[in-house]
């Protein structure tokens, strides 16, 4: 409750940065000490599309851990898949890319998620290239890093409302 009240006050960004720093330290400690045992994951989704997204994220997190990828990229409008990935506590950092400021701010409080703003397009390869350039510039990924890519972005030019739900593994060149 205190964090919610602080986040909407005069120093909201500062409150969130302090919470993020504290969260990062605790996550690092948890990983180093291997103190965290994951609880049994209960199914959250009701509809078929929600269950599909949930299973994609469960599999992606497991895949990321087994492959030892350097990062997980998730492209999302509303943060749902980033939240589902976070729930699985993968060892790799989760970089959540969105073009919605409210989604980016909400994701700052998710476990292991580093939310970033980029202009999302219907072309997933363009999105990946933009995000790789951004993270390279920030020194957060390097050439030859392996990343797992997950997306639930709905194309704007498509006649259907079906989201592109996918998992890819890419090596940064």
JSON list of N, CA and C in Angstrom, two decimals, residues 81-144:
[
{"chain": "A", "resi": 81, "resn": "UNK", "atom": "N", "xyz": [1.76, -10.94, -21.05]},
{"chain": "A", "resi": 81, "resn": "UNK", "atom": "CA", "xyz": [2.75, -12.01, -21.20]},
{"chain": "A", "resi": 81, "resn": "UNK", "atom": "C", "xyz": [4.00, -11.74, -20.35]},
{"chain": "A", "resi": 82, "resn": "UNK", "atom": "N", "xyz": [4.36, -10.49, -20.19]},
{"chain": "A", "resi": 82, "resn": "UNK", "atom": "CA", "xyz": [5.50, -10.17, -19.32]},
{"chain": "A", "resi": 82, "resn": "UNK", "atom": "C", "xyz": [5.20, -10.58, -17.89]},
{"chain": "A", "resi": 83, "resn": "UNK", "atom": "N", "xyz": [3.98, -10.36, -17.46]},
{"chain": "A", "resi": 83, "resn": "UNK", "atom": "CA", "xyz": [3.56, -10.75, -16.12]},
{"chain": "A", "resi": 83, "resn": "UNK", "atom": "C", "xyz": [3.57, -12.27, -15.96]},
{"chain": "A", "resi": 84, "resn": "UNK", "atom": "N", "xyz": [3.10, -12.98, -16.99]},
{"chain": "A", "resi": 84, "resn": "UNK", "atom": "CA", "xyz": [3.11, -14.45, -16.95]},
{"chain": "A", "resi": 84, "resn": "UNK", "atom": "C", "xyz": [4.54, -14.99, -16.93]},
{"chain": "A", "resi": 85, "resn": "UNK", "atom": "N", "xyz": [5.43, -14.37, -17.69]},
{"chain": "A", "resi": 85, "resn": "UNK", "atom": "CA", "xyz": [6.83, -14.79, -17.66]},
{"chain": "A", "resi": 85, "resn": "UNK", "atom": "C", "xyz": [7.42, -14.56, -16.27]},
{"chain": "A", "resi": 86, "resn": "UNK", "atom": "N", "xyz": [7.14, -13.41, -15.70]},
{"chain": "A", "resi": 86, "resn": "UNK", "atom": "CA", "xyz": [7.65, -13.04, -14.38]},
{"chain": "A", "resi": 86, "resn": "UNK", "atom": "C", "xyz": [7.21, -14.06, -13.34]},
{"chain": "A", "resi": 87, "resn": "UNK", "atom": "N", "xyz": [6.01, -14.51, -13.46]},
{"chain": "A", "resi": 87, "resn": "UNK", "atom": "CA", "xyz": [5.44, -15.48, -12.52]},
{"chain": "A", "resi": 87, "resn": "UNK", "atom": "C", "xyz": [6.27, -16.76, -12.45]},
{"chain": "A", "resi": 88, "resn": "UNK", "atom": "N", "xyz": [6.94, -17.10, -13.57]},
{"chain": "A", "resi": 88, "resn": "UNK", "atom": "CA", "xyz": [7.74, -18.32, -13.65]},
{"chain": "A", "resi": 88, "resn": "UNK", "atom": "C", "xyz": [9.15, -18.17, -13.10]},
{"chain": "A", "resi": 89, "resn": "UNK", "atom": "N", "xyz": [9.57, -16.95, -12.75]},
{"chain": "A", "resi": 89, "resn": "UNK", "atom": "CA", "xyz": [10.87, -16.67, -12.15]},
{"chain": "A", "resi": 89, "resn": "UNK", "atom": "C", "xyz": [12.04, -17.25, -12.94]},
{"chain": "A", "resi": 90, "resn": "UNK", "atom": "N", "xyz": [12.15, -16.95, -14.24]},
{"chain": "A", "resi": 90, "resn": "UNK", "atom": "CA", "xyz": [13.30, -17.47, -14.99]},
{"chain": "A", "resi": 90, "resn": "UNK", "atom": "C", "xyz": [14.60, -16.84, -14.51]},
{"chain": "A", "resi": 91, "resn": "UNK", "atom": "N", "xyz": [15.72, -17.51, -14.76]},
{"chain": "A", "resi": 91, "resn": "UNK", "atom": "CA", "xyz": [17.02, -16.99, -14.34]},
{"chain": "A", "resi": 91, "resn": "UNK", "atom": "C", "xyz": [17.47, -15.80, -15.18]},
{"chain": "A", "resi": 92, "resn": "UNK", "atom": "N", "xyz": [17.04, -15.74, -16.43]},
{"chain": "A", "resi": 92, "resn": "UNK", "atom": "CA", "xyz": [17.42, -14.65, -17.34]},
{"chain": "A", "resi": 92, "resn": "UNK", "atom": "C", "xyz": [16.59, -13.41, -17.06]},
{"chain": "A", "resi": 93, "resn": "UNK", "atom": "N", "xyz": [17.18, -12.22, -17.26]},
{"chain": "A", "resi": 93, "resn": "UNK", "atom": "CA", "xyz": [16.38, -11.00, -17.12]},
{"chain": "A", "resi": 93, "resn": "UNK", "atom": "C", "xyz": [15.31, -10.94, -18.21]},
{"chain": "A", "resi": 94, "resn": "UNK", "atom": "N", "xyz": [14.17, -10.37, -17.88]},
{"chain": "A", "resi": 94, "resn": "UNK", "atom": "CA", "xyz": [13.07, -10.23, -18.82]},
{"chain": "A", "resi": 94, "resn": "UNK", "atom": "C", "xyz": [13.01, -8.77, -19.25]},
{"chain": "A", "resi": 95, "resn": "UNK", "atom": "N", "xyz": [13.29, -8.50, -20.52]},
{"chain": "A", "resi": 95, "resn": "UNK", "atom": "CA", "xyz": [13.17, -7.16, -21.07]},
{"chain": "A", "resi": 95, "resn": "UNK", "atom": "C", "xyz": [11.81, -7.06, -21.75]},
{"chain": "A", "resi": 96, "resn": "UNK", "atom": "N", "xyz": [10.94, -6.23, -21.20]},
{"chain": "A", "resi": 96, "resn": "UNK", "atom": "CA", "xyz": [9.58, -6.07, -21.74]},
{"chain": "A", "resi": 96, "resn": "UNK", "atom": "C", "xyz": [9.53, -4.79, -22.57]},
{"chain": "A", "resi": 97, "resn": "UNK", "atom": "N", "xyz": [9.23, -4.93, -23.85]},
{"chain": "A", "resi": 97, "resn": "UNK", "atom": "CA", "xyz": [9.17, -3.79, -24.76]},
{"chain": "A", "resi": 97, "resn": "UNK", "atom": "C", "xyz": [7.71, -3.46, -25.05]},
{"chain": "A", "resi": 98, "resn": "UNK", "atom": "N", "xyz": [7.36, -2.20, -24.88]},
{"chain": "A", "resi": 98, "resn": "UNK", "atom": "CA", "xyz": [5.99, -1.76, -25.11]},
{"chain": "A", "resi": 98, "resn": "UNK", "atom": "C", "xyz": [6.00, -0.33, -25.61]},
{"chain": "A", "resi": 99, "resn": "UNK", "atom": "N", "xyz": [4.92, 0.05, -26.27]},
{"chain": "A", "resi": 99, "resn": "UNK", "atom": "CA", "xyz": [4.78, 1.44, -26.69]},
{"chain": "A", "resi": 99, "resn": "UNK", "atom": "C", "xyz": [3.71, 2.16, -25.86]},
{"chain": "A", "resi": 100, "resn": "UNK", "atom": "N", "xyz": [3.26, 1.50, -24.81]},
{"chain": "A", "resi": 100, "resn": "UNK", "atom": "CA", "xyz": [2.27, 2.09, -23.91]},
{"chain": "A", "resi": 100, "resn": "UNK", "atom": "C", "xyz": [2.98, 2.50, -22.61]},
{"chain": "A", "resi": 101, "resn": "UNK", "atom": "N", "xyz": [2.97, 3.78, -22.30]},
{"chain": "A", "resi": 101, "resn": "UNK", "atom": "CA", "xyz": [3.65, 4.28, -21.10]},
{"chain": "A", "resi": 101, "resn": "UNK", "atom": "C", "xyz": [3.04, 3.70, -19.82]},
{"chain": "A", "resi": 102, "resn": "UNK", "atom": "N", "xyz": [1.72, 3.55, -19.79]},
{"chain": "A", "resi": 102, "resn": "UNK", "atom": "CA", "xyz": [1.08, 3.01, -18.58]},
{"chain": "A", "resi": 102, "resn": "UNK", "atom": "C", "xyz": [1.49, 1.54, -18.37]},
{"chain": "A", "resi": 103, "resn": "UNK", "atom": "N", "xyz": [1.65, 0.80, -19.45]},
{"chain": "A", "resi": 103, "resn": "UNK", "atom": "CA", "xyz": [2.11, -0.59, -19.34]},
{"chain": "A", "resi": 103, "resn": "UNK", "atom": "C", "xyz": [3.54, -0.63, -18.84]},
{"chain": "A", "resi": 104, "resn": "UNK", "atom": "N", "xyz": [4.40, 0.22, -19.39]},
{"chain": "A", "resi": 104, "resn": "UNK", "atom": "CA", "xyz": [5.80, 0.27, -18.96]},
{"chain": "A", "resi": 104, "resn": "UNK", "atom": "C", "xyz": [5.89, 0.56, -17.47]},
{"chain": "A", "resi": 105, "resn": "UNK", "atom": "N", "xyz": [5.12, 1.52, -17.01]},
{"chain": "A", "resi": 105, "resn": "UNK", "atom": "CA", "xyz": [5.16, 1.88, -15.59]},
{"chain": "A", "resi": 105, "resn": "UNK", "atom": "C", "xyz": [4.63, 0.75, -14.70]},
{"chain": "A", "resi": 106, "resn": "UNK", "atom": "N", "xyz": [3.56, 0.10, -15.14]},
{"chain": "A", "resi": 106, "resn": "UNK", "atom": "CA", "xyz": [3.00, -1.00, -14.35]},
{"chain": "A", "resi": 106, "resn": "UNK", "atom": "C", "xyz": [3.99, -2.17, -14.25]},
{"chain": "A", "resi": 107, "resn": "UNK", "atom": "N", "xyz": [4.75, -2.41, -15.31]},
{"chain": "A", "resi": 107, "resn": "UNK", "atom": "CA", "xyz": [5.68, -3.53, -15.33]},
{"chain": "A", "resi": 107, "resn": "UNK", "atom": "C", "xyz": [6.92, -3.30, -14.47]},
{"chain": "A", "resi": 108, "resn": "UNK", "atom": "N", "xyz": [7.13, -2.08, -14.02]},
{"chain": "A", "resi": 108, "resn": "UNK", "atom": "CA", "xyz": [8.31, -1.82, -13.18]},
{"chain": "A", "resi": 108, "resn": "UNK", "atom": "C", "xyz": [8.24, -2.58, -11.86]},
{"chain": "A", "resi": 109, "resn": "UNK", "atom": "N", "xyz": [7.07, -2.98, -11.45]},
{"chain": "A", "resi": 109, "resn": "UNK", "atom": "CA", "xyz": [6.92, -3.69, -10.17]},
{"chain": "A", "resi": 109, "resn": "UNK", "atom": "C", "xyz": [6.84, -5.21, -10.34]},
{"chain": "A", "resi": 110, "resn": "UNK", "atom": "N", "xyz": [6.99, -5.72, -11.55]},
{"chain": "A", "resi": 110, "resn": "UNK", "atom": "CA", "xyz": [6.97, -7.17, -11.77]},
{"chain": "A", "resi": 110, "resn": "UNK", "atom": "C", "xyz": [8.35, -7.76, -11.51]},
{"chain": "A", "resi": 111, "resn": "UNK", "atom": "N", "xyz": [8.40, -8.94, -10.96]},
{"chain": "A", "resi": 111, "resn": "UNK", "atom": "CA", "xyz": [9.64, -9.62, -10.61]},
{"chain": "A", "resi": 111, "resn": "UNK", "atom": "C", "xyz": [10.47, -9.88, -11.87]},
{"chain": "A", "resi": 112, "resn": "UNK", "atom": "N", "xyz": [11.73, -9.43, -11.87]},
{"chain": "A", "resi": 112, "resn": "UNK", "atom": "CA", "xyz": [12.66, -9.74, -12.94]},
{"chain": "A", "resi": 112, "resn": "UNK", "atom": "C", "xyz": [12.42, -9.02, -14.26]},
{"chain": "A", "resi": 113, "resn": "UNK", "atom": "N", "xyz": [11.44, -8.13, -14.33]},
{"chain": "A", "resi": 113, "resn": "UNK", "atom": "CA", "xyz": [11.09, -7.46, -15.58]},
{"chain": "A", "resi": 113, "resn": "UNK", "atom": "C", "xyz": [11.75, -6.08, -15.64]},
{"chain": "A", "resi": 114, "resn": "UNK", "atom": "N", "xyz": [12.39, -5.81, -16.77]},
{"chain": "A", "resi": 114, "resn": "UNK", "atom": "CA", "xyz": [12.97, -4.50, -17.04]},
{"chain": "A", "resi": 114, "resn": "UNK", "atom": "C", "xyz": [12.17, -3.93, -18.21]},
{"chain": "A", "resi": 115, "resn": "UNK", "atom": "N", "xyz": [11.20, -3.05, -17.93]},
{"chain": "A", "resi": 115, "resn": "UNK", "atom": "CA", "xyz": [10.35, -2.52, -19.00]},
{"chain": "A", "resi": 115, "resn": "UNK", "atom": "C", "xyz": [11.01, -1.36, -19.74]},
{"chain": "A", "resi": 116, "resn": "UNK", "atom": "N", "xyz": [10.87, -1.39, -21.06]},
{"chain": "A", "resi": 116, "resn": "UNK", "atom": "CA", "xyz": [11.46, -0.35, -21.90]},
{"chain": "A", "resi": 116, "resn": "UNK", "atom": "C", "xyz": [10.44, 0.09, -22.95]},
{"chain": "A", "resi": 117, "resn": "UNK", "atom": "N", "xyz": [10.50, 1.36, -23.30]},
{"chain": "A", "resi": 117, "resn": "UNK", "atom": "CA", "xyz": [9.59, 1.90, -24.32]},
{"chain": "A", "resi": 117, "resn": "UNK", "atom": "C", "xyz": [10.26, 1.88, -25.68]},
{"chain": "A", "resi": 118, "resn": "UNK", "atom": "N", "xyz": [9.57, 1.30, -26.67]},
{"chain": "A", "resi": 118, "resn": "UNK", "atom": "CA", "xyz": [9.97, 1.41, -28.07]},
{"chain": "A", "resi": 118, "resn": "UNK", "atom": "C", "xyz": [8.69, 1.50, -28.89]},
{"chain": "A", "resi": 119, "resn": "UNK", "atom": "N", "xyz": [8.79, 2.03, -30.08]},
{"chain": "A", "resi": 119, "resn": "UNK", "atom": "CA", "xyz": [7.65, 2.07, -30.98]},
{"chain": "A", "resi": 119, "resn": "UNK", "atom": "C", "xyz": [7.52, 0.70, -31.63]},
{"chain": "A", "resi": 120, "resn": "UNK", "atom": "N", "xyz": [6.45, -0.02, -31.29]},
{"chain": "A", "resi": 120, "resn": "UNK", "atom": "CA", "xyz": [6.24, -1.35, -31.86]},
{"chain": "A", "resi": 120, "resn": "UNK", "atom": "C", "xyz": [5.64, -1.25, -33.25]},
{"chain": "A", "resi": 121, "resn": "UNK", "atom": "N", "xyz": [6.09, -2.13, -34.14]},
{"chain": "A", "resi": 121, "resn": "UNK", "atom": "CA", "xyz": [5.54, -2.20, -35.49]},
{"chain": "A", "resi": 121, "resn": "UNK", "atom": "C", "xyz": [4.94, -3.59, -35.69]},
{"chain": "A", "resi": 122, "resn": "UNK", "atom": "N", "xyz": [4.29, -3.79, -36.84]},
{"chain": "A", "resi": 122, "resn": "UNK", "atom": "CA", "xyz": [3.75, -5.11, -37.16]},
{"chain": "A", "resi": 122, "resn": "UNK", "atom": "C", "xyz": [4.85, -6.08, -37.59]},
{"chain": "A", "resi": 123, "resn": "UNK", "atom": "N", "xyz": [6.03, -5.57, -37.91]},
{"chain": "A", "resi": 123, "resn": "UNK", "atom": "CA", "xyz": [7.15, -6.40, -38.35]},
{"chain": "A", "resi": 123, "resn": "UNK", "atom": "C", "xyz": [8.00, -6.79, -37.14]},
{"chain": "A", "resi": 124, "resn": "UNK", "atom": "N", "xyz": [7.92, -8.04, -36.73]},
{"chain": "A", "resi": 124, "resn": "UNK", "atom": "CA", "xyz": [8.64, -8.49, -35.54]},
{"chain": "A", "resi": 124, "resn": "UNK", "atom": "C", "xyz": [10.14, -8.36, -35.68]},
{"chain": "A", "resi": 125, "resn": "UNK", "atom": "N", "xyz": [10.68, -8.58, -36.88]},
{"chain": "A", "resi": 125, "resn": "UNK", "atom": "CA", "xyz": [12.13, -8.45, -37.08]},
{"chain": "A", "resi": 125, "resn": "UNK", "atom": "C", "xyz": [12.59, -7.01, -36.86]},
{"chain": "A", "resi": 126, "resn": "UNK", "atom": "N", "xyz": [11.78, -6.04, -37.26]},
{"chain": "A", "resi": 126, "resn": "UNK", "atom": "CA", "xyz": [12.10, -4.63, -37.02]},
{"chain": "A", "resi": 126, "resn": "UNK", "atom": "C", "xyz": [12.08, -4.34, -35.52]},
{"chain": "A", "resi": 127, "resn": "UNK", "atom": "N", "xyz": [11.08, -4.88, -34.81]},
{"chain": "A", "resi": 127, "resn": "UNK", "atom": "CA", "xyz": [11.00, -4.69, -33.36]},
{"chain": "A", "resi": 127, "resn": "UNK", "atom": "C", "xyz": [12.23, -5.26, -32.67]},
{"chain": "A", "resi": 128, "resn": "UNK", "atom": "N", "xyz": [12.63, -6.45, -33.08]},
{"chain": "A", "resi": 128, "resn": "UNK", "atom": "CA", "xyz": [13.80, -7.10, -32.47]},
{"chain": "A", "resi": 128, "resn": "UNK", "atom": "C", "xyz": [15.06, -6.27, -32.75]},
{"chain": "A", "resi": 129, "resn": "UNK", "atom": "N", "xyz": [15.23, -5.81, -33.99]},
{"chain": "A", "resi": 129, "resn": "UNK", "atom": "CA", "xyz": [16.41, -5.02, -34.35]},
{"chain": "A", "resi": 129, "resn": "UNK", "atom": "C", "xyz": [16.45, -3.73, -33.53]},
{"chain": "A", "resi": 130, "resn": "UNK", "atom": "N", "xyz": [15.30, -3.06, -33.36]},
{"chain": "A", "resi": 130, "resn": "UNK", "atom": "CA", "xyz": [15.25, -1.82, -32.56]},
{"chain": "A", "resi": 130, "resn": "UNK", "atom": "C", "xyz": [15.63, -2.10, -31.11]},
{"chain": "A", "resi": 131, "resn": "UNK", "atom": "N", "xyz": [15.09, -3.16, -30.56]},
{"chain": "A", "resi": 131, "resn": "UNK", "atom": "CA", "xyz": [15.36, -3.45, -29.15]},
{"chain": "A", "resi": 131, "resn": "UNK", "atom": "C", "xyz": [16.80, -3.89, -28.93]},
{"chain": "A", "resi": 132, "resn": "UNK", "atom": "N", "xyz": [17.37, -4.63, -29.87]},
{"chain": "A", "resi": 132, "resn": "UNK", "atom": "CA", "xyz": [18.78, -5.03, -29.75]},
{"chain": "A", "resi": 132, "resn": "UNK", "atom": "C", "xyz": [19.67, -3.79, -29.79]},
{"chain": "A", "resi": 133, "resn": "UNK", "atom": "N", "xyz": [19.38, -2.88, -30.73]},
{"chain": "A", "resi": 133, "resn": "UNK", "atom": "CA", "xyz": [20.16, -1.64, -30.82]},
{"chain": "A", "resi": 133, "resn": "UNK", "atom": "C", "xyz": [20.08, -0.84, -29.52]},
{"chain": "A", "resi": 134, "resn": "UNK", "atom": "N", "xyz": [18.87, -0.74, -28.95]},
{"chain": "A", "resi": 134, "resn": "UNK", "atom": "CA", "xyz": [18.68, -0.01, -27.70]},
{"chain": "A", "resi": 134, "resn": "UNK", "atom": "C", "xyz": [19.48, -0.63, -26.56]},
{"chain": "A", "resi": 135, "resn": "UNK", "atom": "N", "xyz": [19.38, -1.95, -26.43]},
{"chain": "A", "resi": 135, "resn": "UNK", "atom": "CA", "xyz": [20.07, -2.62, -25.32]},
{"chain": "A", "resi": 135, "resn": "UNK", "atom": "C", "xyz": [21.58, -2.67, -25.52]},
{"chain": "A", "resi": 136, "resn": "UNK", "atom": "N", "xyz": [22.03, -2.75, -26.77]},
{"chain": "A", "resi": 136, "resn": "UNK", "atom": "CA", "xyz": [23.47, -2.67, -27.02]},
{"chain": "A", "resi": 136, "resn": "UNK", "atom": "C", "xyz": [24.01, -1.30, -26.61]},
{"chain": "A", "resi": 137, "resn": "UNK", "atom": "N", "xyz": [23.26, -0.25, -26.96]},
{"chain": "A", "resi": 137, "resn": "UNK", "atom": "CA", "xyz": [23.67, 1.11, -26.61]},
{"chain": "A", "resi": 137, "resn": "UNK", "atom": "C", "xyz": [23.74, 1.29, -25.09]},
{"chain": "A", "resi": 138, "resn": "UNK", "atom": "N", "xyz": [22.87, 0.61, -24.35]},
{"chain": "A", "resi": 138, "resn": "UNK", "atom": "CA", "xyz": [22.86, 0.70, -22.90]},
{"chain": "A", "resi": 138, "resn": "UNK", "atom": "C", "xyz": [23.84, -0.28, -22.25]},
{"chain": "A", "resi": 139, "resn": "UNK", "atom": "N", "xyz": [24.48, -1.13, -23.07]},
{"chain": "A", "resi": 139, "resn": "UNK", "atom": "CA", "xyz": [25.42, -2.11, -22.55]},
{"chain": "A", "resi": 139, "resn": "UNK", "atom": "C", "xyz": [24.76, -3.28, -21.83]},
{"chain": "A", "resi": 140, "resn": "UNK", "atom": "N", "xyz": [23.51, -3.55, -22.15]},
{"chain": "A", "resi": 140, "resn": "UNK", "atom": "CA", "xyz": [22.78, -4.62, -21.45]},
{"chain": "A", "resi": 140, "resn": "UNK", "atom": "C", "xyz": [22.83, -5.96, -22.19]},
{"chain": "A", "resi": 141, "resn": "UNK", "atom": "N", "xyz": [23.16, -5.94, -23.48]},
{"chain": "A", "resi": 141, "resn": "UNK", "atom": "CA", "xyz": [23.39, -7.16, -24.25]},
{"chain": "A", "resi": 141, "resn": "UNK", "atom": "C", "xyz": [24.62, -6.93, -25.12]},
{"chain": "A", "resi": 142, "resn": "UNK", "atom": "N", "xyz": [25.23, -8.03, -25.51]},
{"chain": "A", "resi": 142, "resn": "UNK", "atom": "CA", "xyz": [26.43, -7.97, -26.35]},
{"chain": "A", "resi": 142, "resn": "UNK", "atom": "C", "xyz": [26.26, -8.89, -27.56]},
{"chain": "A", "resi": 143, "resn": "UNK", "atom": "N", "xyz": [27.15, -8.71, -28.50]},
{"chain": "A", "resi": 143, "resn": "UNK", "atom": "CA", "xyz": [27.18, -9.59, -29.66]},
{"chain": "A", "resi": 143, "resn": "UNK", "atom": "C", "xyz": [27.39, -11.02, -29.18]},
{"chain": "A", "resi": 144, "resn": "UNK", "atom": "N", "xyz": [26.72, -11.95, -29.84]},
{"chain": "A", "resi": 144, "resn": "UNK", "atom": "CA", "xyz": [26.77, -13.39, -29.54]},
{"chain": "A", "resi": 144, "resn": "UNK", "atom": "C", "xyz": [25.93, -13.79, -28.33]}
]
